[in-house]
JSON list of C-alpha atoms in Angstrom, two decimals:
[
{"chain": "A", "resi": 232, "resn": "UNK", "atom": "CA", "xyz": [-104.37, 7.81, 65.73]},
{"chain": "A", "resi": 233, "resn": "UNK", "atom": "CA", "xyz": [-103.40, 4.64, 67.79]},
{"chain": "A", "resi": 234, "resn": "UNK", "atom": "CA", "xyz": [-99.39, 3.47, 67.46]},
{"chain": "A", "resi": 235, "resn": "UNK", "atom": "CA", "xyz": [-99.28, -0.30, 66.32]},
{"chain": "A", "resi": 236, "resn": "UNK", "atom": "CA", "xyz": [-96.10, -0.84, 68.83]},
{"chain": "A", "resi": 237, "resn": "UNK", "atom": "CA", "xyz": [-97.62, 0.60, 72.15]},
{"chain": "A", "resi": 238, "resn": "UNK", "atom": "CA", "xyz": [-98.09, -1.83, 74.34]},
{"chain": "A", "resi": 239, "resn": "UNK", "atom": "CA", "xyz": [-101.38, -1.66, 76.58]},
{"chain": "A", "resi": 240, "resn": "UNK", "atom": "CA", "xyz": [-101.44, -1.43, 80.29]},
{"chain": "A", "resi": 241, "resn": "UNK", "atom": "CA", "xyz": [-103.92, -4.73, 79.91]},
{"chain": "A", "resi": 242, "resn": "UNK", "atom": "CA", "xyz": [-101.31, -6.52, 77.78]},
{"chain": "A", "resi": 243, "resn": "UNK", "atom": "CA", "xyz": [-98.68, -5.65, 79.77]},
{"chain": "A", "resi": 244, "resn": "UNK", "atom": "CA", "xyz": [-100.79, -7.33, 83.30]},
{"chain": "A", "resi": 245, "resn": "UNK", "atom": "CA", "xyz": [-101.36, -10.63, 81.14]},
{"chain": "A", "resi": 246, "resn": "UNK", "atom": "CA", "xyz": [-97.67, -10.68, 79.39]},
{"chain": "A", "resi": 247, "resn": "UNK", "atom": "CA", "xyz": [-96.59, -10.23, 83.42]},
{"chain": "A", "resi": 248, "resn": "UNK", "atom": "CA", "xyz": [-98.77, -13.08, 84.71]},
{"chain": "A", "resi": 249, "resn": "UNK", "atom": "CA", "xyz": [-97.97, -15.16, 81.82]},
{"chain": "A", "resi": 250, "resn": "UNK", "atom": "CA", "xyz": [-94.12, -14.62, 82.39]},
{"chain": "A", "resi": 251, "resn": "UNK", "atom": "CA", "xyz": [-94.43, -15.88, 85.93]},
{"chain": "A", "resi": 252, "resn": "UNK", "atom": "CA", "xyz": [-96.19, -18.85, 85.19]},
{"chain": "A", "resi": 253, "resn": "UNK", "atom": "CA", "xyz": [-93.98, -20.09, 82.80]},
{"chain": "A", "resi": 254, "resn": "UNK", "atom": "CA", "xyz": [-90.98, -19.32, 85.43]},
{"chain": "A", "resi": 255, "resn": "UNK", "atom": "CA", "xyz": [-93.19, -21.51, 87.74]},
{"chain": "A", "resi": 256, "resn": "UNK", "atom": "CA", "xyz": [-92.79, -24.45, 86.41]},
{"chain": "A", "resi": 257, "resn": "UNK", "atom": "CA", "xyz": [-89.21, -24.34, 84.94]},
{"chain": "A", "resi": 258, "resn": "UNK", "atom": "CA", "xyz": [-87.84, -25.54, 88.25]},
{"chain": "A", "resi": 259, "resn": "UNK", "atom": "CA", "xyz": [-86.31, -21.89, 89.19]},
{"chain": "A", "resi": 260, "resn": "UNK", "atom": "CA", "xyz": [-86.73, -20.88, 92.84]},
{"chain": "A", "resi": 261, "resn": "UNK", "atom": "CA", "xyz": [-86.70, -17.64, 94.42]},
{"chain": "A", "resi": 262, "resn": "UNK", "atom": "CA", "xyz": [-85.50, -19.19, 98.04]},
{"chain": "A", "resi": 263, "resn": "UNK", "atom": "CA", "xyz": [-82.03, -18.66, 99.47]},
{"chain": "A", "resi": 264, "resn": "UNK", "atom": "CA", "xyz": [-79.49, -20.89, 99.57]},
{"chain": "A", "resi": 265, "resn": "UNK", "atom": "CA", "xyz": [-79.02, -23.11, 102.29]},
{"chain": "A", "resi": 266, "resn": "UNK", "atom": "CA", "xyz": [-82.15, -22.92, 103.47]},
{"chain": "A", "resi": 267, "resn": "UNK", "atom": "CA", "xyz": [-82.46, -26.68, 103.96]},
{"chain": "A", "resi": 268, "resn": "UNK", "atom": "CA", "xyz": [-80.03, -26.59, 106.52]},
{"chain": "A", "resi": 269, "resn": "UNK", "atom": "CA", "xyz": [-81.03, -29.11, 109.81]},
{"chain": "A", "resi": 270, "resn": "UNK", "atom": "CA", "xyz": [-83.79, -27.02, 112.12]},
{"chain": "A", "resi": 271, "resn": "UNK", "atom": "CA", "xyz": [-82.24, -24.55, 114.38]},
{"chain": "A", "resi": 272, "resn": "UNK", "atom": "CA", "xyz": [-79.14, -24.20, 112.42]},
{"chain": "A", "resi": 273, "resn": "UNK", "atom": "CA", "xyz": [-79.13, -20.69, 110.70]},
{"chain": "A", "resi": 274, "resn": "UNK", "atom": "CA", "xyz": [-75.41, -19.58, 111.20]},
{"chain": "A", "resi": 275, "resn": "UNK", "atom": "CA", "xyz": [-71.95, -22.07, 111.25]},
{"chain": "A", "resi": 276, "resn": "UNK", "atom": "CA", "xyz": [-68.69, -22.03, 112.78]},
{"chain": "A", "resi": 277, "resn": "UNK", "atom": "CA", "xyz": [-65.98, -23.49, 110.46]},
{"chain": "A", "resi": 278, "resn": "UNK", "atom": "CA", "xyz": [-62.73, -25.02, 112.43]},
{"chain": "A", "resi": 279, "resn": "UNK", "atom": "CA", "xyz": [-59.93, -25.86, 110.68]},
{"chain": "A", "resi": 280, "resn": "UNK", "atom": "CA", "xyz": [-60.52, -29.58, 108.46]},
{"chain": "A", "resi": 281, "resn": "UNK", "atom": "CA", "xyz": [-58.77, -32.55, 109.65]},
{"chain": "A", "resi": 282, "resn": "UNK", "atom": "CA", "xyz": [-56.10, -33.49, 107.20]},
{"chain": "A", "resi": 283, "resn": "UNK", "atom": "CA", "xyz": [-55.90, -37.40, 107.21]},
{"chain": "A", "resi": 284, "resn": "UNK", "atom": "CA", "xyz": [-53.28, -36.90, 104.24]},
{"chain": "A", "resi": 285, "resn": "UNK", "atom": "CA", "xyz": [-49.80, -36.99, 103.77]},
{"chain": "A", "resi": 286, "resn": "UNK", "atom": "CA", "xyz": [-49.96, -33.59, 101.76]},
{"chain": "A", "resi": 287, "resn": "UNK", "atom": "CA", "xyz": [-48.88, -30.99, 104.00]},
{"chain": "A", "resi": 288, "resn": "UNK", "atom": "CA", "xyz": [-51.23, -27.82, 104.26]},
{"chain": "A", "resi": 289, "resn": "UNK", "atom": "CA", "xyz": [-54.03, -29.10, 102.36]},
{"chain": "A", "resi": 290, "resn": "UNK", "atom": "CA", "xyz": [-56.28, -28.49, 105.32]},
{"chain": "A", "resi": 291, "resn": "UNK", "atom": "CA", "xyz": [-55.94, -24.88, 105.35]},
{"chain": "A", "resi": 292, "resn": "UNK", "atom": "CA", "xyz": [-56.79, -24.84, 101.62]},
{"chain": "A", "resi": 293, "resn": "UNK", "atom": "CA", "xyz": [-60.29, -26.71, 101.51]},
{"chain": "A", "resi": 294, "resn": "UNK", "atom": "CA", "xyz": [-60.94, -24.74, 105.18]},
{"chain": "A", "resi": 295, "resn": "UNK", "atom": "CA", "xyz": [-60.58, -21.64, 103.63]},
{"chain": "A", "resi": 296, "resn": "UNK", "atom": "CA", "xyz": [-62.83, -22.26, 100.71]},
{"chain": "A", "resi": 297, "resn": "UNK", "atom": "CA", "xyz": [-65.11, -23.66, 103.13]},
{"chain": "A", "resi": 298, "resn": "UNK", "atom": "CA", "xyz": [-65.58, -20.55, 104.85]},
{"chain": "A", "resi": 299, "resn": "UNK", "atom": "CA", "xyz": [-65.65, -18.69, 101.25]},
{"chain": "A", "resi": 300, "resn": "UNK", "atom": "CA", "xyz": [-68.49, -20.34, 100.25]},
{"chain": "A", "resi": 301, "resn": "UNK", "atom": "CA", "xyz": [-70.13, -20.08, 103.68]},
{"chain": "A", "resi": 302, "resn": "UNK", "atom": "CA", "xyz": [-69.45, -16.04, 103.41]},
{"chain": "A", "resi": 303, "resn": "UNK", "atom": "CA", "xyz": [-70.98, -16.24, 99.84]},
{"chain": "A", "resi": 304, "resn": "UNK", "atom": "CA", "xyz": [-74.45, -17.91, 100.83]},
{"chain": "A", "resi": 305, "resn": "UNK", "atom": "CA", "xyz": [-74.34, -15.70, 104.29]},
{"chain": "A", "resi": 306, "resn": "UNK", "atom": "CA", "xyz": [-74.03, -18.00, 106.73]},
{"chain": "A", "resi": 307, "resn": "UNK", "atom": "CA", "xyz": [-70.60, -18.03, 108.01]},
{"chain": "A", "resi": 308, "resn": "UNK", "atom": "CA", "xyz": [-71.18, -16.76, 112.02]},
{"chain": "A", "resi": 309, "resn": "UNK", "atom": "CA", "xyz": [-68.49, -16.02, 114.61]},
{"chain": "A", "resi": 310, "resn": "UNK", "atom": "CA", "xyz": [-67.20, -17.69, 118.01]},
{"chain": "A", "resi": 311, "resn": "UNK", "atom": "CA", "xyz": [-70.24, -16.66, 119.89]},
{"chain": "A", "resi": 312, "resn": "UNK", "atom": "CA", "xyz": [-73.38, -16.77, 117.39]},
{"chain": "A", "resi": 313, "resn": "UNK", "atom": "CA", "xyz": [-72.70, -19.97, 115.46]},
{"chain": "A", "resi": 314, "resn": "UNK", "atom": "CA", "xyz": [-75.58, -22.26, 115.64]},
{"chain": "A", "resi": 315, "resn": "UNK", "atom": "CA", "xyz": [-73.53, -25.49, 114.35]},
{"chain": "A", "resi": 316, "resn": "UNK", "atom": "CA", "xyz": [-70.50, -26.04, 113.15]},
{"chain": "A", "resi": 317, "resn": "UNK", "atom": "CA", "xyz": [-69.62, -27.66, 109.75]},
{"chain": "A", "resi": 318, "resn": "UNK", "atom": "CA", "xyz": [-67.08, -29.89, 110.21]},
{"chain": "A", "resi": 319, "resn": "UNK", "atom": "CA", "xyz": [-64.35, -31.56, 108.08]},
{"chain": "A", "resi": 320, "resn": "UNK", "atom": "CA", "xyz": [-61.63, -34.01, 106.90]},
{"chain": "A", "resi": 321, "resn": "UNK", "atom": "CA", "xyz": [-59.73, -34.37, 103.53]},
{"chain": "A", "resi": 322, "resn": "UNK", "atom": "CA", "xyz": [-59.58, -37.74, 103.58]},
{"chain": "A", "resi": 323, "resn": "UNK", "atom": "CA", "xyz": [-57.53, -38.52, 100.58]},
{"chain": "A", "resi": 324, "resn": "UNK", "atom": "CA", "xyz": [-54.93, -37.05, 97.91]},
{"chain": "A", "resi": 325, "resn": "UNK", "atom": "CA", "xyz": [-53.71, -38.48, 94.71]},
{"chain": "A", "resi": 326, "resn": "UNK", "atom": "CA", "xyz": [-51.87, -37.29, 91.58]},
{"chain": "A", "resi": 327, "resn": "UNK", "atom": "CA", "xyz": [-52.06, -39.38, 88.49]},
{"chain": "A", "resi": 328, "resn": "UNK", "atom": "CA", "xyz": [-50.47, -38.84, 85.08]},
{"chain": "A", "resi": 329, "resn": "UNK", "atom": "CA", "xyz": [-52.97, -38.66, 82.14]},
{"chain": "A", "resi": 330, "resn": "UNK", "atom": "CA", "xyz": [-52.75, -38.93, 78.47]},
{"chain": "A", "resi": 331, "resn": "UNK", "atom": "CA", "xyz": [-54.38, -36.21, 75.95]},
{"chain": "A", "resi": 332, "resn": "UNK", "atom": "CA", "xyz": [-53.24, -36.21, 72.49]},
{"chain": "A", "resi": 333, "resn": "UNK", "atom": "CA", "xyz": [-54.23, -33.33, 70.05]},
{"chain": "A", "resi": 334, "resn": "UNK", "atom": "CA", "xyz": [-53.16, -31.34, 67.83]},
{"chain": "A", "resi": 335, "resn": "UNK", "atom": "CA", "xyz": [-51.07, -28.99, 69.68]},
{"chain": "A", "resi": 336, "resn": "UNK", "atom": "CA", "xyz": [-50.16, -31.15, 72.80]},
{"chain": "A", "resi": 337, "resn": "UNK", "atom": "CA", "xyz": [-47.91, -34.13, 73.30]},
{"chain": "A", "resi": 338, "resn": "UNK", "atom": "CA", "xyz": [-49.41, -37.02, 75.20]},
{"chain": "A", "resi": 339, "resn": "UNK", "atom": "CA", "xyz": [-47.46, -37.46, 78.87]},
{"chain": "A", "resi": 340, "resn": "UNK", "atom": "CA", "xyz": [-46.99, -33.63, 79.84]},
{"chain": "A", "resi": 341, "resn": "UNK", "atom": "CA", "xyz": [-50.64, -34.09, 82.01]},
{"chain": "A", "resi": 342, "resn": "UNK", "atom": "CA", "xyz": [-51.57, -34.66, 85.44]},
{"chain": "A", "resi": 343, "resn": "UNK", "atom": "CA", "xyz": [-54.98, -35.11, 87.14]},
{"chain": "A", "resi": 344, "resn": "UNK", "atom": "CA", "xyz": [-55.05, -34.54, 90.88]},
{"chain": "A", "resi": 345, "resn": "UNK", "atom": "CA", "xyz": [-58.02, -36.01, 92.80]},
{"chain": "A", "resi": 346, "resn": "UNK", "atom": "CA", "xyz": [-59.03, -35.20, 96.05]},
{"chain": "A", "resi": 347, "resn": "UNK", "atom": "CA", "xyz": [-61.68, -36.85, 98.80]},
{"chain": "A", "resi": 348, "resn": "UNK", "atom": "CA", "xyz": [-63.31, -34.57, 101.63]},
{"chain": "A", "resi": 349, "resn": "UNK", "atom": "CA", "xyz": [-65.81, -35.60, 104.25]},
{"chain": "A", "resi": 350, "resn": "UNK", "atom": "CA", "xyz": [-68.64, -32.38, 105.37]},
{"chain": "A", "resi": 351, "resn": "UNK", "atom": "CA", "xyz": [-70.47, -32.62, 108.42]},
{"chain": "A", "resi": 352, "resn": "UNK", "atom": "CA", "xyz": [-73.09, -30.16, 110.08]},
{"chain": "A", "resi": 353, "resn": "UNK", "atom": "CA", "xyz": [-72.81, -30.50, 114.50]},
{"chain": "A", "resi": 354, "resn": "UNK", "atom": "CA", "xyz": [-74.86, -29.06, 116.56]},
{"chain": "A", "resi": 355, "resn": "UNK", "atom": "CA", "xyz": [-73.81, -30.25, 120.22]},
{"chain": "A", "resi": 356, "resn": "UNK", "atom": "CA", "xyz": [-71.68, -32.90, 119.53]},
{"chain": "A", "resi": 357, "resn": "UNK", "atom": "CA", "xyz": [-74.09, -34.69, 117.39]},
{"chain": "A", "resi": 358, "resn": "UNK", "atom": "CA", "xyz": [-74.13, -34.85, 113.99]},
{"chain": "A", "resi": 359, "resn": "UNK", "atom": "CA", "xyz": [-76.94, -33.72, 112.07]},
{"chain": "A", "resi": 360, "resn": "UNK", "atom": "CA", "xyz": [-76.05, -34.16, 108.22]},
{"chain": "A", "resi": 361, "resn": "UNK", "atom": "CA", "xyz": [-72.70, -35.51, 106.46]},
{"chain": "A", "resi": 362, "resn": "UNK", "atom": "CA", "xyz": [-71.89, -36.31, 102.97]},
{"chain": "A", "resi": 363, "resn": "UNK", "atom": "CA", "xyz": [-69.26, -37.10, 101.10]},
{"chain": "A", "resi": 364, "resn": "UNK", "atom": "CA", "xyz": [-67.31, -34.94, 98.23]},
{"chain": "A", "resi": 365, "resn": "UNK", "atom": "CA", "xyz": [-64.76, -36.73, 95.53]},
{"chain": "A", "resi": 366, "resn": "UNK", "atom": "CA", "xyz": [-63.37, -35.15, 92.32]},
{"chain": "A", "resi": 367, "resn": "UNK", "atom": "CA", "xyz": [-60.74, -34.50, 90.05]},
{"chain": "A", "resi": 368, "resn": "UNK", "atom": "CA", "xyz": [-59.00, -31.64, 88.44]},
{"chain": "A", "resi": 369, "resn": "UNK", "atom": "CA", "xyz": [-56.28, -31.61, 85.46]},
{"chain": "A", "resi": 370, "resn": "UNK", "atom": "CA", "xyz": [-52.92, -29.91, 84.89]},
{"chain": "A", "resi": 371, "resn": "UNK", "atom": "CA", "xyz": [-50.03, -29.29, 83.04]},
{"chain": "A", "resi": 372, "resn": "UNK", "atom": "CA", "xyz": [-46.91, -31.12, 84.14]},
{"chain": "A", "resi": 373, "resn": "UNK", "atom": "CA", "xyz": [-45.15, -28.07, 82.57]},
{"chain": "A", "resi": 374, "resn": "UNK", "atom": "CA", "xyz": [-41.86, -27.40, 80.76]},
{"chain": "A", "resi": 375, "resn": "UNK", "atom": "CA", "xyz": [-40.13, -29.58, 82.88]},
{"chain": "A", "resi": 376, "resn": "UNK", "atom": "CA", "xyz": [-39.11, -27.31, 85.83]},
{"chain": "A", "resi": 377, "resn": "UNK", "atom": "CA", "xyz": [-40.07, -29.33, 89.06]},
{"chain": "A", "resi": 378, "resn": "UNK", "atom": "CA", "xyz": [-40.94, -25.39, 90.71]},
{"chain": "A", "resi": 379, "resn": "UNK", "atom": "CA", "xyz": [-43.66, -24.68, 88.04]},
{"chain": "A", "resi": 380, "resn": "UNK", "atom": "CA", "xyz": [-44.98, -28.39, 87.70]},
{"chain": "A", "resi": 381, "resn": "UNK", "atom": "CA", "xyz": [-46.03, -28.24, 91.83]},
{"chain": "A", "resi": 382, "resn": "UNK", "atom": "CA", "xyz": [-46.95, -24.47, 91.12]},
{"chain": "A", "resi": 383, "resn": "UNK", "atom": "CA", "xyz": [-49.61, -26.22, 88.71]},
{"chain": "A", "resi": 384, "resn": "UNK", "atom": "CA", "xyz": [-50.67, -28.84, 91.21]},
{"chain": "A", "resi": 385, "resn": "UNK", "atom": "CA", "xyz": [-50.91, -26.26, 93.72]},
{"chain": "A", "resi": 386, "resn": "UNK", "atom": "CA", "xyz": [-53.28, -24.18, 91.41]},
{"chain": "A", "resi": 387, "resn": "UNK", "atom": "CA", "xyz": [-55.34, -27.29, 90.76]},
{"chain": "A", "resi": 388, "resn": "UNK", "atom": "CA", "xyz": [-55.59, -28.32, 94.09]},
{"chain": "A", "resi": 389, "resn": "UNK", "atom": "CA", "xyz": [-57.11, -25.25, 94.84]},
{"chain": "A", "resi": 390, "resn": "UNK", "atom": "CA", "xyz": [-59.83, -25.23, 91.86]},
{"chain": "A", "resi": 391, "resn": "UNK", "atom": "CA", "xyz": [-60.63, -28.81, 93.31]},
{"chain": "A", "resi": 392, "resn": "UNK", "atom": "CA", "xyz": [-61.26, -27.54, 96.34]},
{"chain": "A", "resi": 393, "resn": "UNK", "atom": "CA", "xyz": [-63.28, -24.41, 95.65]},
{"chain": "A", "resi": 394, "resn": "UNK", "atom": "CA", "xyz": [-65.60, -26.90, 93.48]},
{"chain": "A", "resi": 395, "resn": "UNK", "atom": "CA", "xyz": [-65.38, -29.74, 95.96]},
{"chain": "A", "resi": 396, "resn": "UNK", "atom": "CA", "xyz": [-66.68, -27.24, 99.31]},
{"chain": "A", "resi": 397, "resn": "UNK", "atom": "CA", "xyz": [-69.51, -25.36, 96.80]},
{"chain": "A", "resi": 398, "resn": "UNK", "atom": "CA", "xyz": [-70.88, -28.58, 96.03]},
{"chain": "A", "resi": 399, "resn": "UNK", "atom": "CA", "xyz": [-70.21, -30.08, 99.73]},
{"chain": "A", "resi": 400, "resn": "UNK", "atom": "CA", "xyz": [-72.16, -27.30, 100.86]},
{"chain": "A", "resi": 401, "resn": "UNK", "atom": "CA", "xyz": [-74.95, -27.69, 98.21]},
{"chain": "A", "resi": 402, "resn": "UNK", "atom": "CA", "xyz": [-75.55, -31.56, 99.79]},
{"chain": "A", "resi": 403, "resn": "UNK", "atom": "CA", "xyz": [-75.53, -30.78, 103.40]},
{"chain": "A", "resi": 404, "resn": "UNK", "atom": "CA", "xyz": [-77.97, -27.40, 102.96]},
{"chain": "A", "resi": 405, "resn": "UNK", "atom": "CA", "xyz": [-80.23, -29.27, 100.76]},
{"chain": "A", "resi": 406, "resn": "UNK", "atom": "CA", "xyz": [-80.52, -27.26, 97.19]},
{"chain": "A", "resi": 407, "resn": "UNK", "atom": "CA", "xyz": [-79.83, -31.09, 95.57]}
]
C-alpha cells in the first residue's frame, strides 16, 4: 500500500531544482557584502570623521556606526592589516520643526533633524570611491523639558546615523 503524502526521492530532486531556479531569477544573491569594494581593498581602517559642523561630538557618533557596520559586513581591519581606509566628514546638521496633526497628537510638538555625510574609500592617498549620504529623521520635541527634548535629538541623531553609514557603505562597496 503506497501513502498519498510521501513524497518521492525523484520529486523531491525536481521540487529542489525547481526551487533554485525560481530563486535565480528573483534578484537574490548568495555573495557577501561588500564585495564590490575597489581591487585590492579587502579590509579598512576607519579614523575618526571630520566634523565640518557646529554640533559638538557628532563625529564620534557617525565614526562609531561607521565602524559598526564595517564589523557587521567583516571588514573592519586593524592599524597594521588595513588595506584602505574609509574616510569621512559630516558635512552638515540641521533641526527643523515639523507639523503632524492626528488624532492623538497636537501639531508643533515635532522636530526633524537632517544630517549630510561625505564616505570615501583611500588607498595611498588616493581616492578610490566617494559618495555622498543625506537624510532625515523625526522626533518628539517632548513635554517641554529642554533636558528630554535634546535627549530626543540625541536619540535621532543617532538612528540617522546608523541608517546614513549602512547605506554609505552599501554605495561605496557596490551592493546598489
Amino acid at each position: 500500500m503506497s501513502r498519498p503524502c510521501a513524497v518521492g526521492p525523484r520529486r523531491l530532486r525536481i521540487g529542489v531544482v525547481v526551487g533554485m531556479w525560481v530563486a535565480a531569477g528573483c534578484g537574490y544573491r548568495l555573495a557577501p557584502r561588500g564585495d564590490g569594494l575597489p581591487a585590492g581593498v579587502t579590509s579598512l581602517c576607519a579614523p575618526v570623521f571630520v566634523n565640518a559642523t557646529p554640533e559638538p561630538t557628532l563625529e564620534t557618533v557617525f565614526t562609531r556606526f561607521l565602524r559598526q557596520e564595517l564589523i557587521r559586513v567583516g571588514r573592519l581591519g586593524s592599524a597594521e592589516s588595513c588595506d584602505g581606509r574609509m574616510e569621512g566628514t559630516v558635512l552638515s546638521v540641521a533641526n527643523t520643526p515639523t507639523t503632524v496633526v492626528g488624532k492623538s497628537t497636537s501639531p508643533g510638538f515635532f522636530f526633524r533633524v537632517s544630517a549630510r555625510a561625505q564616505l570615501r574609500v583611500v588607498k595611498d592617498g588616493q581616492v578610490l570611491k566617494q559618495t555622498e549620504v543625506f537624510g532625515s529623521e523625526d522626533y518628539v520635541l517632548g513635554s517641554g523639558d529642554i533636558l528630554e527634548a535634546e535627549a530626543n535629538r540625541q536619540v535621532a541623531l543617532e538612528r540617522l546615523a546608523e541608517v546614513l553609514m549602512r547605506d554609505g557603505y552599501d554605495r561605496l562597496a557596490g551592493a546598489w
